[in-house]
Amino acid sequence: MAAEAKRLARMYQADETKAVQAALLHDVSNVIPVSKMLETSEQLGIEILVEERRYDRSVHQKLSKVMACQIFEITDPEVLAAIESHTTHKPGAGIVDKILCISDKISWNLPGEHLYLEDMRAKIKMNWMERS
């Protein structure tokens, strides 16, 4: 996934280091069992939305942001913001946000057919060929 983020950063002339850092740390909180994510988030003082309580796995992006900051001493606001919203995305997203969200999705290796993933991959490939 980090390689995909780096490739997209090059394609869109974005900061490769930021894209790779965000890619490497975006799911770092997966070391915490999903059954403990809400409890851990509450202990860390992370604001939990109603939607996150319904789908507790979604809080992993906020946990990953805190872990990136506190454990790995990442202070870059662009990197942290991208990690925090890589699953749900957000309005007004910056280039690092977009690169992380897209590289995360197109890197999935899911069983079965997922036409939206194939469509995303094809559009990126076409864009890459146009830019080359």
PDB file of C-alpha atoms in Angstrom:
ATOM      1  CA  MET A   1       0.000   0.000   0.000  1.00  0.00           C
ATOM      2  CA  ALA A   2       2.868   2.390   0.736  1.00  0.00           C
ATOM      3  CA  ALA A   3       4.215   1.744  -2.770  1.00  0.00           C
ATOM      4  CA  GLU A   4       0.816   2.651  -4.213  1.00  0.00           C
ATOM      5  CA  ALA A   5       0.708   5.856  -2.152  1.00  0.00           C
ATOM      6  CA  LYS A   6       4.200   6.756  -3.357  1.00  0.00           C
ATOM      7  CA  ARG A   7       3.211   6.093  -6.969  1.00  0.00           C
ATOM      8  CA  LEU A   8       0.107   8.293  -6.645  1.00  0.00           C
ATOM      9  CA  ALA A   9       2.108  11.029  -4.929  1.00  0.00           C
ATOM     10  CA  ARG A  10       4.522  11.050  -7.869  1.00  0.00           C
ATOM     11  CA  MET A  11       1.638  11.040 -10.335  1.00  0.00           C
ATOM     12  CA  TYR A  12       0.041  14.071  -8.695  1.00  0.00           C
ATOM     13  CA  GLN A  13       3.301  15.787  -7.750  1.00  0.00           C
ATOM     14  CA  ALA A  14       2.543  15.550  -4.048  1.00  0.00           C
ATOM     15  CA  ASP A  15       4.958  15.028  -1.177  1.00  0.00           C
ATOM     16  CA  GLU A  16       6.033  11.369  -1.396  1.00  0.00           C
ATOM     17  CA  THR A  17       7.367  11.284   2.164  1.00  0.00           C
ATOM     18  CA  LYS A  18       4.049  12.429   3.608  1.00  0.00           C
ATOM     19  CA  ALA A  19       2.089   9.988   1.465  1.00  0.00           C
ATOM     20  CA  VAL A  20       4.305   7.063   2.486  1.00  0.00           C
ATOM     21  CA  GLN A  21       4.271   7.995   6.190  1.00  0.00           C
ATOM     22  CA  ALA A  22       0.481   8.181   6.138  1.00  0.00           C
ATOM     23  CA  ALA A  23       0.253   4.885   4.255  1.00  0.00           C
ATOM     24  CA  LEU A  24       2.543   3.072   6.665  1.00  0.00           C
ATOM     25  CA  LEU A  25       0.695   4.286   9.757  1.00  0.00           C
ATOM     26  CA  HIS A  26      -2.937   4.544   8.628  1.00  0.00           C
ATOM     27  CA  ASP A  27      -3.926   1.172  10.105  1.00  0.00           C
ATOM     28  CA  VAL A  28      -1.423   0.960  12.970  1.00  0.00           C
ATOM     29  CA  SER A  29      -4.291   0.739  15.463  1.00  0.00           C
ATOM     30  CA  ASN A  30      -5.242  -2.662  14.086  1.00  0.00           C
ATOM     31  CA  VAL A  31      -2.990  -4.083  16.802  1.00  0.00           C
ATOM     32  CA  ILE A  32      -5.923  -3.296  19.097  1.00  0.00           C
ATOM     33  CA  PRO A  33      -8.778  -5.820  18.862  1.00  0.00           C
ATOM     34  CA  VAL A  34     -11.916  -4.294  17.346  1.00  0.00           C
ATOM     35  CA  SER A  35     -13.762  -5.265  20.525  1.00  0.00           C
ATOM     36  CA  LYS A  36     -11.482  -2.893  22.481  1.00  0.00           C
ATOM     37  CA  MET A  37     -11.299   0.030  20.025  1.00  0.00           C
ATOM     38  CA  LEU A  38     -14.170   2.061  21.456  1.00  0.00           C
ATOM     39  CA  GLU A  39     -13.022   1.531  25.034  1.00  0.00           C
ATOM     40  CA  THR A  40      -9.442   2.457  24.131  1.00  0.00           C
ATOM     41  CA  SER A  41     -10.652   5.542  22.247  1.00  0.00           C
ATOM     42  CA  GLU A  42     -12.658   6.672  25.256  1.00  0.00           C
ATOM     43  CA  GLN A  43      -9.644   6.166  27.547  1.00  0.00           C
ATOM     44  CA  LEU A  44      -7.569   8.334  25.208  1.00  0.00           C
ATOM     45  CA  GLY A  45     -10.218  11.061  25.157  1.00  0.00           C
ATOM     46  CA  ILE A  46     -11.017  10.605  21.478  1.00  0.00           C
ATOM     47  CA  GLU A  47     -14.406  11.974  20.437  1.00  0.00           C
ATOM     48  CA  ILE A  48     -16.570   9.108  19.222  1.00  0.00           C
ATOM     49  CA  LEU A  49     -19.423   9.816  16.844  1.00  0.00           C
ATOM     50  CA  VAL A  50     -22.752   8.005  16.973  1.00  0.00           C
ATOM     51  CA  GLU A  51     -21.902   6.349  13.646  1.00  0.00           C
ATOM     52  CA  GLU A  52     -18.600   5.097  15.068  1.00  0.00           C
ATOM     53  CA  ARG A  53     -20.421   3.528  17.983  1.00  0.00           C
ATOM     54  CA  ARG A  54     -22.642   1.679  15.494  1.00  0.00           C
ATOM     55  CA  TYR A  55     -19.671   0.495  13.432  1.00  0.00           C
ATOM     56  CA  ASP A  56     -16.893   0.394  16.017  1.00  0.00           C
ATOM     57  CA  ARG A  57     -14.198  -0.600  13.505  1.00  0.00           C
ATOM     58  CA  SER A  58     -14.419   2.859  11.911  1.00  0.00           C
ATOM     59  CA  VAL A  59     -12.861   4.486  14.975  1.00  0.00           C
ATOM     60  CA  HIS A  60      -9.557   2.806  14.014  1.00  0.00           C
ATOM     61  CA  GLN A  61      -8.615   5.807  11.885  1.00  0.00           C
ATOM     62  CA  LYS A  62      -8.782   8.142  14.891  1.00  0.00           C
ATOM     63  CA  LEU A  63      -6.863   5.651  17.009  1.00  0.00           C
ATOM     64  CA  SER A  64      -4.235   5.334  14.300  1.00  0.00           C
ATOM     65  CA  LYS A  65      -3.820   9.110  14.245  1.00  0.00           C
ATOM     66  CA  VAL A  66      -3.243   9.224  18.007  1.00  0.00           C
ATOM     67  CA  MET A  67      -0.793   6.309  17.830  1.00  0.00           C
ATOM     68  CA  ALA A  68       1.086   7.905  14.915  1.00  0.00           C
ATOM     69  CA  CYS A  69       1.419  11.077  16.954  1.00  0.00           C
ATOM     70  CA  GLN A  70       2.169   9.641  20.388  1.00  0.00           C
ATOM     71  CA  ILE A  71       4.182   6.532  19.544  1.00  0.00           C
ATOM     72  CA  PHE A  72       5.841   7.431  16.249  1.00  0.00           C
ATOM     73  CA  GLU A  73       6.088  11.182  16.981  1.00  0.00           C
ATOM     74  CA  ILE A  74       4.484  12.225  13.716  1.00  0.00           C
ATOM     75  CA  THR A  75       3.651  15.899  13.959  1.00  0.00           C
ATOM     76  CA  ASP A  76       2.890  16.822  10.354  1.00  0.00           C
ATOM     77  CA  PRO A  77      -0.739  17.984  10.258  1.00  0.00           C
ATOM     78  CA  GLU A  78      -1.251  16.745   6.675  1.00  0.00           C
ATOM     79  CA  VAL A  79      -0.086  13.231   7.543  1.00  0.00           C
ATOM     80  CA  LEU A  80      -2.168  13.099  10.714  1.00  0.00           C
ATOM     81  CA  ALA A  81      -5.261  14.474   8.988  1.00  0.00           C
ATOM     82  CA  ALA A  82      -4.965  11.893   6.210  1.00  0.00           C
ATOM     83  CA  ILE A  83      -4.660   9.052   8.717  1.00  0.00           C
ATOM     84  CA  GLU A  84      -7.639  10.326  10.684  1.00  0.00           C
ATOM     85  CA  SER A  85      -9.986  10.342   7.685  1.00  0.00           C
ATOM     86  CA  HIS A  86      -8.652   7.662   5.341  1.00  0.00           C
ATOM     87  CA  THR A  87     -11.731   5.441   5.599  1.00  0.00           C
ATOM     88  CA  THR A  88     -14.572   7.944   5.768  1.00  0.00           C
ATOM     89  CA  HIS A  89     -12.881  10.786   3.882  1.00  0.00           C
ATOM     90  CA  LYS A  90     -13.997  14.378   4.391  1.00  0.00           C
ATOM     91  CA  PRO A  91     -15.021  17.557   2.583  1.00  0.00           C
ATOM     92  CA  GLY A  92     -12.190  19.854   1.592  1.00  0.00           C
ATOM     93  CA  ALA A  93      -9.670  17.004   1.583  1.00  0.00           C
ATOM     94  CA  GLY A  94      -6.090  17.849   0.707  1.00  0.00           C
ATOM     95  CA  ILE A  95      -3.886  15.962  -1.703  1.00  0.00           C
ATOM     96  CA  VAL A  96      -2.344  13.694   0.969  1.00  0.00           C
ATOM     97  CA  ASP A  97      -5.860  12.868   2.249  1.00  0.00           C
ATOM     98  CA  LYS A  98      -6.947  11.908  -1.249  1.00  0.00           C
ATOM     99  CA  ILE A  99      -3.835   9.889  -2.012  1.00  0.00           C
ATOM    100  CA  LEU A 100      -4.141   7.876   1.190  1.00  0.00           C
ATOM    101  CA  CYS A 101      -7.860   7.218   0.753  1.00  0.00           C
ATOM    102  CA  ILE A 102      -7.501   6.100  -2.866  1.00  0.00           C
ATOM    103  CA  SER A 103      -4.300   4.099  -2.417  1.00  0.00           C
ATOM    104  CA  ASP A 104      -5.877   2.298   0.533  1.00  0.00           C
ATOM    105  CA  LYS A 105      -8.942   1.349  -1.491  1.00  0.00           C
ATOM    106  CA  ILE A 106      -7.188   0.281  -4.693  1.00  0.00           C
ATOM    107  CA  SER A 107      -4.685  -1.797  -2.716  1.00  0.00           C
ATOM    108  CA  TRP A 108      -7.386  -4.038  -1.297  1.00  0.00           C
ATOM    109  CA  ASN A 109      -7.106  -7.606  -2.445  1.00  0.00           C
ATOM    110  CA  LEU A 110     -10.647  -8.768  -1.767  1.00  0.00           C
ATOM    111  CA  PRO A 111     -12.132 -12.048  -2.930  1.00  0.00           C
ATOM    112  CA  GLY A 112     -14.853 -11.790  -5.536  1.00  0.00           C
ATOM    113  CA  GLU A 113     -15.631  -9.062  -8.026  1.00  0.00           C
ATOM    114  CA  HIS A 114     -15.652  -5.464  -6.891  1.00  0.00           C
ATOM    115  CA  LEU A 115     -16.420  -3.394  -9.953  1.00  0.00           C
ATOM    116  CA  TYR A 116     -15.920  -0.067  -8.199  1.00  0.00           C
ATOM    117  CA  LEU A 117     -12.338  -1.068  -7.356  1.00  0.00           C
ATOM    118  CA  GLU A 118     -11.647  -2.113 -10.927  1.00  0.00           C
ATOM    119  CA  ASP A 119     -13.170   1.165 -12.114  1.00  0.00           C
ATOM    120  CA  MET A 120     -10.971   3.170  -9.718  1.00  0.00           C
ATOM    121  CA  ARG A 121      -7.852   1.278 -10.813  1.00  0.00           C
ATOM    122  CA  ALA A 122      -8.682   1.797 -14.493  1.00  0.00           C
ATOM    123  CA  LYS A 123      -9.242   5.536 -14.031  1.00  0.00           C
ATOM    124  CA  ILE A 124      -5.931   5.924 -12.221  1.00  0.00           C
ATOM    125  CA  LYS A 125      -4.144   3.928 -14.917  1.00  0.00           C
ATOM    126  CA  MET A 126      -5.730   6.074 -17.636  1.00  0.00           C
ATOM    127  CA  ASN A 127      -4.781   9.252 -15.767  1.00  0.00           C
ATOM    128  CA  TRP A 128      -1.216   7.956 -15.376  1.00  0.00           C
ATOM    129  CA  MET A 129      -0.947   7.246 -19.105  1.00  0.00           C
ATOM    130  CA  GLU A 130      -2.255  10.721 -19.946  1.00  0.00           C
ATOM    131  CA  ARG A 131       0.337  12.327 -17.679  1.00  0.00           C
ATOM    132  CA  SER A 132       3.258  10.255 -19.007  1.00  0.00           C
TER     133      SER A 132
END
